[in-house]
CSV table of C-alpha atoms in Angstrom, one decimal:
chain,number,residue,atom,x,y,z
A,25,UNK,CA,-90.6,126.2,114.7
A,26,UNK,CA,-87.0,126.8,113.7
A,27,UNK,CA,-84.8,126.4,116.6
A,28,UNK,CA,-81.8,128.6,118.0
A,29,UNK,CA,-78.6,127.9,118.6
A,30,UNK,CA,-77.0,130.8,121.2
A,31,UNK,CA,-73.3,130.3,121.2
A,32,UNK,CA,-71.4,131.7,124.8
A,33,UNK,CA,-68.7,133.8,124.4
A,34,UNK,CA,-65.6,133.7,127.6
A,35,UNK,CA,-63.0,136.0,127.2
A,36,UNK,CA,-60.2,133.2,125.7
A,37,UNK,CA,-62.6,131.4,123.5
A,38,UNK,CA,-62.0,130.7,120.5
A,39,UNK,CA,-63.6,128.1,118.8
A,40,UNK,CA,-66.8,130.3,118.9
A,41,UNK,CA,-66.8,131.4,115.3
A,42,UNK,CA,-66.0,128.1,114.0
A,43,UNK,CA,-69.1,126.8,115.7
A,44,UNK,CA,-70.7,130.6,114.5
A,45,UNK,CA,-69.5,129.5,110.8
A,46,UNK,CA,-70.9,125.6,111.1
A,47,UNK,CA,-74.4,126.4,112.2
A,48,UNK,CA,-75.5,129.4,110.2
A,49,UNK,CA,-73.5,129.7,107.2
A,50,UNK,CA,-73.0,125.8,106.5
A,51,UNK,CA,-75.9,124.1,108.3
A,52,UNK,CA,-77.6,127.9,107.7
A,53,UNK,CA,-79.7,127.3,111.5
A,54,UNK,CA,-80.3,130.4,113.8
A,55,UNK,CA,-77.5,131.1,115.6
A,56,UNK,CA,-76.0,134.1,117.8
A,57,UNK,CA,-73.2,134.8,120.2
A,58,UNK,CA,-74.3,135.3,123.9
A,59,UNK,CA,-71.1,137.2,125.5
A,60,UNK,CA,-70.5,136.0,128.9
A,61,UNK,CA,-71.6,138.6,131.2
A,62,UNK,CA,-75.0,138.8,129.7
A,63,UNK,CA,-77.5,136.7,131.7
A,64,UNK,CA,-80.0,136.7,128.8
A,65,UNK,CA,-80.0,133.8,126.4
A,66,UNK,CA,-82.4,135.2,124.4
A,67,UNK,CA,-85.0,132.8,123.8
A,68,UNK,CA,-82.3,130.4,122.6
A,69,UNK,CA,-83.2,126.8,122.4
A,70,UNK,CA,-79.8,125.3,122.4
A,71,UNK,CA,-76.6,126.2,124.2
A,72,UNK,CA,-73.4,126.0,122.7
A,73,UNK,CA,-70.1,126.6,125.1
A,74,UNK,CA,-67.6,126.7,122.8
A,75,UNK,CA,-63.9,125.4,122.8
A,76,UNK,CA,-60.9,128.0,123.6
A,77,UNK,CA,-59.0,128.6,126.8
A,78,UNK,CA,-61.5,130.6,128.8
A,79,UNK,CA,-59.6,133.1,131.4
A,80,UNK,CA,-56.3,131.1,130.0
A,81,UNK,CA,-56.9,128.4,131.4
A,82,UNK,CA,-55.8,129.4,134.7
A,83,UNK,CA,-56.1,127.7,138.1
A,84,UNK,CA,-57.4,124.7,136.0
A,85,UNK,CA,-59.4,124.6,132.7
A,86,UNK,CA,-63.0,126.2,132.8
A,87,UNK,CA,-62.6,126.9,136.7
A,88,UNK,CA,-63.2,130.3,136.3
A,89,UNK,CA,-65.8,130.5,133.0
A,90,UNK,CA,-67.8,128.6,135.8
A,91,UNK,CA,-68.6,131.6,137.9
A,92,UNK,CA,-69.3,134.3,134.9
A,93,UNK,CA,-72.8,135.6,134.9
A,94,UNK,CA,-74.2,133.9,131.3
A,95,UNK,CA,-73.5,130.4,133.5
A,96,UNK,CA,-76.4,130.8,136.0
A,97,UNK,CA,-78.3,131.2,133.4
A,98,UNK,CA,-77.3,128.4,131.3
A,99,UNK,CA,-77.4,126.2,134.9
A,100,UNK,CA,-81.2,127.5,135.2
A,101,UNK,CA,-81.4,126.5,131.6
A,102,UNK,CA,-80.0,122.8,131.7
A,103,UNK,CA,-82.0,122.3,135.1
A,104,UNK,CA,-85.4,123.0,133.2
A,105,UNK,CA,-84.8,120.2,130.1
A,106,UNK,CA,-82.7,123.1,128.0
A,107,UNK,CA,-80.3,121.3,125.8
A,108,UNK,CA,-76.6,122.1,126.2
A,109,UNK,CA,-73.5,121.3,124.5
A,110,UNK,CA,-69.9,122.0,125.8
A,111,UNK,CA,-67.3,120.8,123.4
A,112,UNK,CA,-63.7,120.7,124.5
A,113,UNK,CA,-63.3,124.0,126.7
A,114,UNK,CA,-66.9,123.7,126.8
A,115,UNK,CA,-66.6,120.4,128.4
A,116,UNK,CA,-64.6,121.1,130.8
A,117,UNK,CA,-66.5,124.2,132.1
A,118,UNK,CA,-69.2,121.9,132.5
A,119,UNK,CA,-67.6,119.2,134.2
A,120,UNK,CA,-66.1,122.2,136.8
A,121,UNK,CA,-69.7,124.2,136.7
A,122,UNK,CA,-70.9,120.5,138.0
A,123,UNK,CA,-73.6,119.8,135.2
A,124,UNK,CA,-72.0,116.9,134.2
A,125,UNK,CA,-69.6,114.7,136.3
A,126,UNK,CA,-65.8,114.3,136.5
A,127,UNK,CA,-62.9,116.2,135.9
A,128,UNK,CA,-60.1,116.4,132.8
A,129,UNK,CA,-57.0,115.7,134.0
A,130,UNK,CA,-53.3,116.6,131.7
A,131,UNK,CA,-53.0,114.2,129.0
A,132,UNK,CA,-50.5,111.1,130.1
A,133,UNK,CA,-48.1,112.3,127.2
A,134,UNK,CA,-48.2,115.9,128.4
A,135,UNK,CA,-47.8,117.3,124.9
A,136,UNK,CA,-51.2,119.1,123.7
A,137,UNK,CA,-53.0,116.5,121.1
A,138,UNK,CA,-54.1,117.8,118.0
A,139,UNK,CA,-55.5,115.1,115.3
A,140,UNK,CA,-58.4,113.3,113.8
A,141,UNK,CA,-60.0,110.7,116.0
A,142,UNK,CA,-62.2,108.4,115.5
A,143,UNK,CA,-65.3,107.5,117.8
A,144,UNK,CA,-67.6,104.7,118.5
A,145,UNK,CA,-70.9,105.9,119.4
A,146,UNK,CA,-71.6,104.2,122.6
A,147,UNK,CA,-75.4,105.7,123.2
A,148,UNK,CA,-77.3,106.1,119.6
A,149,UNK,CA,-80.2,107.1,121.9
A,150,UNK,CA,-79.8,110.8,122.1
A,151,UNK,CA,-80.8,113.6,121.4
A,152,UNK,CA,-77.4,114.7,120.1
A,153,UNK,CA,-76.5,110.9,118.0
A,154,UNK,CA,-79.7,109.9,116.6
A,155,UNK,CA,-79.5,111.3,113.2
A,156,UNK,CA,-76.1,109.2,112.9
A,157,UNK,CA,-76.7,106.6,110.2
A,158,UNK,CA,-76.6,103.0,112.1
A,159,UNK,CA,-74.0,101.6,109.3
A,160,UNK,CA,-71.4,104.0,110.9
A,161,UNK,CA,-69.3,102.0,113.0
A,162,UNK,CA,-67.8,105.5,114.1
A,163,UNK,CA,-66.9,109.0,113.0
A,164,UNK,CA,-64.1,111.1,112.1
A,165,UNK,CA,-63.9,114.6,114.5
A,166,UNK,CA,-60.5,115.9,115.7
A,167,UNK,CA,-59.0,116.9,118.7
A,168,UNK,CA,-57.1,119.6,120.2
A,169,UNK,CA,-56.4,119.8,123.4
A,170,UNK,CA,-53.6,119.6,126.4
A,171,UNK,CA,-56.4,118.6,128.8
A,172,UNK,CA,-58.8,116.1,127.4
A,173,UNK,CA,-57.5,113.1,130.4
A,174,UNK,CA,-61.0,112.1,131.1
A,175,UNK,CA,-61.3,111.1,135.3
A,176,UNK,CA,-64.0,110.2,137.3
A,177,UNK,CA,-64.0,108.9,140.9
A,178,UNK,CA,-65.4,105.4,140.8
A,179,UNK,CA,-68.7,105.8,142.6
A,180,UNK,CA,-68.9,107.9,139.9
A,181,UNK,CA,-68.2,105.8,136.7
A,182,UNK,CA,-70.4,103.3,138.2
A,183,UNK,CA,-73.1,105.9,137.9
A,184,UNK,CA,-72.6,107.0,134.4
A,185,UNK,CA,-72.1,103.3,133.0
A,186,UNK,CA,-75.0,102.7,134.7
A,187,UNK,CA,-77.1,105.4,133.4
A,188,UNK,CA,-75.5,104.4,130.0
A,189,UNK,CA,-74.3,108.4,129.6
A,190,UNK,CA,-70.9,107.6,127.6
A,191,UNK,CA,-71.9,109.0,124.4
A,192,UNK,CA,-68.0,108.5,122.6
A,193,UNK,CA,-65.3,106.5,123.2
A,194,UNK,CA,-62.2,107.5,121.2
A,195,UNK,CA,-61.5,104.2,119.0
A,196,UNK,CA,-60.2,103.1,115.5
A,197,UNK,CA,-62.5,103.5,112.3
A,198,UNK,CA,-64.6,100.0,112.6
A,199,UNK,CA,-65.4,100.8,116.4
A,200,UNK,CA,-62.5,98.7,118.2
A,201,UNK,CA,-61.2,100.0,121.2
A,202,UNK,CA,-57.9,99.7,122.6
A,203,UNK,CA,-54.6,101.8,125.0
A,204,UNK,CA,-53.6,102.5,121.0
A,205,UNK,CA,-56.5,104.6,120.3
A,206,UNK,CA,-56.6,106.3,123.4
A,207,UNK,CA,-54.9,109.9,122.2
A,208,UNK,CA,-55.2,111.5,125.9
A,209,UNK,CA,-55.0,108.5,128.7
A,210,UNK,CA,-58.9,109.1,129.7
A,211,UNK,CA,-60.3,106.4,131.7
A,212,UNK,CA,-61.8,103.8,129.6
A,213,UNK,CA,-61.1,105.8,126.7
A,214,UNK,CA,-64.3,108.2,127.1
A,215,UNK,CA,-64.5,111.1,125.1
A,216,UNK,CA,-68.1,112.4,125.3
A,217,UNK,CA,-70.3,111.7,128.1
A,218,UNK,CA,-74.5,113.2,129.1
A,219,UNK,CA,-75.5,113.9,132.1
A,220,UNK,CA,-78.3,111.5,133.1
A,221,UNK,CA,-81.6,113.3,131.8
A,222,UNK,CA,-79.3,113.4,128.9
A,223,UNK,CA,-79.7,117.0,127.5
A,224,UNK,CA,-75.9,118.3,128.4
A,225,UNK,CA,-73.4,116.7,126.3
A,226,UNK,CA,-69.8,117.2,127.5
A,227,UNK,CA,-66.9,116.1,124.1
A,228,UNK,CA,-63.5,116.8,123.4
A,229,UNK,CA,-63.9,116.5,119.8
A,230,UNK,CA,-64.5,119.5,117.8
A,231,UNK,CA,-67.9,118.6,115.9
A,232,UNK,CA,-68.0,122.5,114.7
A,233,UNK,CA,-64.4,121.6,112.6
A,234,UNK,CA,-65.7,119.3,110.5
A,235,UNK,CA,-68.9,120.4,109.1
A,236,UNK,CA,-67.5,122.3,106.0
A,237,UNK,CA,-67.5,119.6,103.1
A,238,UNK,CA,-64.0,121.5,102.1
A,239,UNK,CA,-62.6,120.2,105.4
A,240,UNK,CA,-62.4,117.0,104.5
A,241,UNK,CA,-65.2,115.8,106.4
A,242,UNK,CA,-68.6,116.4,107.4
A,243,UNK,CA,-69.1,114.1,110.4
A,244,UNK,CA,-69.0,117.2,112.9
A,245,UNK,CA,-72.6,117.0,111.2
A,246,UNK,CA,-74.5,114.6,112.7
A,247,UNK,CA,-74.0,115.8,115.9
A,248,UNK,CA,-75.4,119.4,115.2
A,249,UNK,CA,-77.9,117.5,113.3
A,250,UNK,CA,-79.5,115.8,115.6
A,251,UNK,CA,-79.9,117.9,117.9
A,252,UNK,CA,-82.3,120.3,115.2
A,253,UNK,CA,-84.3,116.9,114.2
A,254,UNK,CA,-85.2,116.3,117.6
A,255,UNK,CA,-85.9,119.7,118.0
A,256,UNK,CA,-88.1,119.7,115.4
A,257,UNK,CA,-89.9,116.8,115.8
B,14,UNK,CA,-56.4,141.4,158.7
B,15,UNK,CA,-55.4,138.0,157.8
B,16,UNK,CA,-53.5,135.9,155.4
B,17,UNK,CA,-53.8,132.6,154.1
B,18,UNK,CA,-51.2,130.1,152.5
B,19,UNK,CA,-53.0,127.7,150.7
B,20,UNK,CA,-51.7,124.3,149.1
B,21,UNK,CA,-53.5,122.0,146.4
B,22,UNK,CA,-52.4,118.5,146.4
B,23,UNK,CA,-53.1,116.2,143.7
B,24,UNK,CA,-54.8,113.3,145.7
B,25,UNK,CA,-52.0,110.1,145.7
B,26,UNK,CA,-55.0,107.5,144.1
B,27,UNK,CA,-54.3,110.3,141.0
B,28,UNK,CA,-51.0,109.7,139.1
B,29,UNK,CA,-49.2,113.3,138.5
B,30,UNK,CA,-47.4,112.7,135.0
B,31,UNK,CA,-46.2,116.2,135.3
B,32,UNK,CA,-44.4,115.3,138.6
B,33,UNK,CA,-43.0,111.9,136.8
B,34,UNK,CA,-41.8,114.5,133.8
B,35,UNK,CA,-40.0,116.5,136.5
B,36,UNK,CA,-38.3,113.7,138.3
B,37,UNK,CA,-36.8,112.4,135.0
B,38,UNK,CA,-34.5,115.7,135.1
B,39,UNK,CA,-33.5,114.9,138.7
B,40,UNK,CA,-31.9,111.6,137.2
B,41,UNK,CA,-30.7,113.8,134.8
B,42,UNK,CA,-28.9,116.1,137.3
B,43,UNK,CA,-27.6,112.8,138.7
B,44,UNK,CA,-29.9,112.8,141.8
B,45,UNK,CA,-30.8,109.3,142.4
B,46,UNK,CA,-32.4,109.7,145.9
B,47,UNK,CA,-35.4,111.5,144.8
B,48,UNK,CA,-38.8,109.3,144.7
B,49,UNK,CA,-42.7,110.3,143.9
B,50,UNK,CA,-42.3,113.7,142.8
B,51,UNK,CA,-45.7,115.1,142.5
B,52,UNK,CA,-46.6,118.5,141.7
B,53,UNK,CA,-49.1,120.9,143.5
B,54,UNK,CA,-49.6,124.7,143.9
B,55,UNK,CA,-49.4,127.2,146.5
B,56,UNK,CA,-51.7,130.1,146.7
B,57,UNK,CA,-51.5,132.8,149.6
B,58,UNK,CA,-53.9,136.1,150.3
B,59,UNK,CA,-55.8,138.2,152.5
B,60,UNK,CA,-58.8,138.4,154.2
B,61,UNK,CA,-60.0,141.6,154.8
B,62,UNK,CA,-61.5,140.6,158.5
B,63,UNK,CA,-61.0,140.7,162.2
B,64,UNK,CA,-62.4,137.5,162.5
B,65,UNK,CA,-60.8,134.5,162.7
B,66,UNK,CA,-63.8,132.5,162.5
B,67,UNK,CA,-65.0,134.5,159.8
B,68,UNK,CA,-61.8,134.5,157.9
B,69,UNK,CA,-61.5,130.8,158.3
B,70,UNK,CA,-65.2,130.1,156.9
B,71,UNK,CA,-64.3,132.1,153.7
B,72,UNK,CA,-60.8,130.4,153.2
B,73,UNK,CA,-62.7,127.0,153.5
B,74,UNK,CA,-65.5,128.4,151.0
B,75,UNK,CA,-62.9,129.3,148.1
B,76,UNK,CA,-60.8,126.4,148.7
B,77,UNK,CA,-63.9,124.2,148.2
B,78,UNK,CA,-66.1,125.3,145.9
B,79,UNK,CA,-62.8,127.6,143.4
B,80,UNK,CA,-59.2,126.7,144.4
B,81,UNK,CA,-59.3,122.8,144.3
B,82,UNK,CA,-62.0,120.3,142.6
B,83,UNK,CA,-62.8,118.1,145.2
B,84,UNK,CA,-62.6,115.4,142.4
B,85,UNK,CA,-58.9,115.4,142.3
B,86,UNK,CA,-57.5,117.7,145.0
B,87,UNK,CA,-57.2,118.1,148.3
B,88,UNK,CA,-56.5,121.2,150.1
B,89,UNK,CA,-54.8,122.3,153.3
B,90,UNK,CA,-54.4,126.0,154.6
B,91,UNK,CA,-52.0,128.2,157.4
B,92,UNK,CA,-53.8,131.2,158.2
B,93,UNK,CA,-52.2,134.5,160.4
B,94,UNK,CA,-52.6,137.8,161.6
B,95,UNK,CA,-51.3,140.7,159.8
B,96,UNK,CA,-51.3,144.0,160.7
B,97,UNK,CA,-52.9,146.8,158.4
B,98,UNK,CA,-50.2,148.8,156.6
């Protein structure tokens, strides 16, 4: 079996080609684009909701994309245990669709943040992280967003913590977490979470941007390789 | 036909850094009495029905499912009848 990655293209997506390039050209996986007006997921094994500014970020980030025709199929697919990864705007869409708990607020600085950050891997026992070498205290992946300030209600946060759904937190290179390593004001430095079942991941940092060695780091590959390895085993 | 005017407000328990930043402008203007600036959204639209109950139901659904996010926002609206052109 060779797993196939489907990358959804919304009007305003702009990291769709980066995701395709990383998956197809660098990792040599099967990948294809899925137009948001379609409802057929074309037998893809993994759905990628890429970064960008779907529908111009009008109203709230991800709020309108969540009603695109393809999202009903994505929700069905996810409900049946299908693997979905939402990156940056894709994460925001997953939150708006109710597939992940919480919401994104504007960065506390009110500035768009575009820089490399370190992520502590809080949960290595997920299909998105279990190929990350055990000796890695953190992975280095860039963020690029204006609204990545993760917020959840007290009840939601409790549930997320109890179920071990926090996957990545903003840290320093040694995995230490404090306010100075928080680029956007996120609750508890949260950078990425899964759903309770563990088949959906949302993360603000962009792993697809650090897969090609020419770009200085290949830490992003760990996430896609984890997914791939879980599917072929 | 009806017209609805919707106001979306950020919950008071959630910080509004935008409001805080704008309020700094008020200080620079010399307006020293301005406090607790919070920024929301105003949305207006028409509803193509003559039945008030039906109109209110649709406005509520629009507000709950799309115009506001209940995790961080509350909404309120007023609705009034307008004549067709």
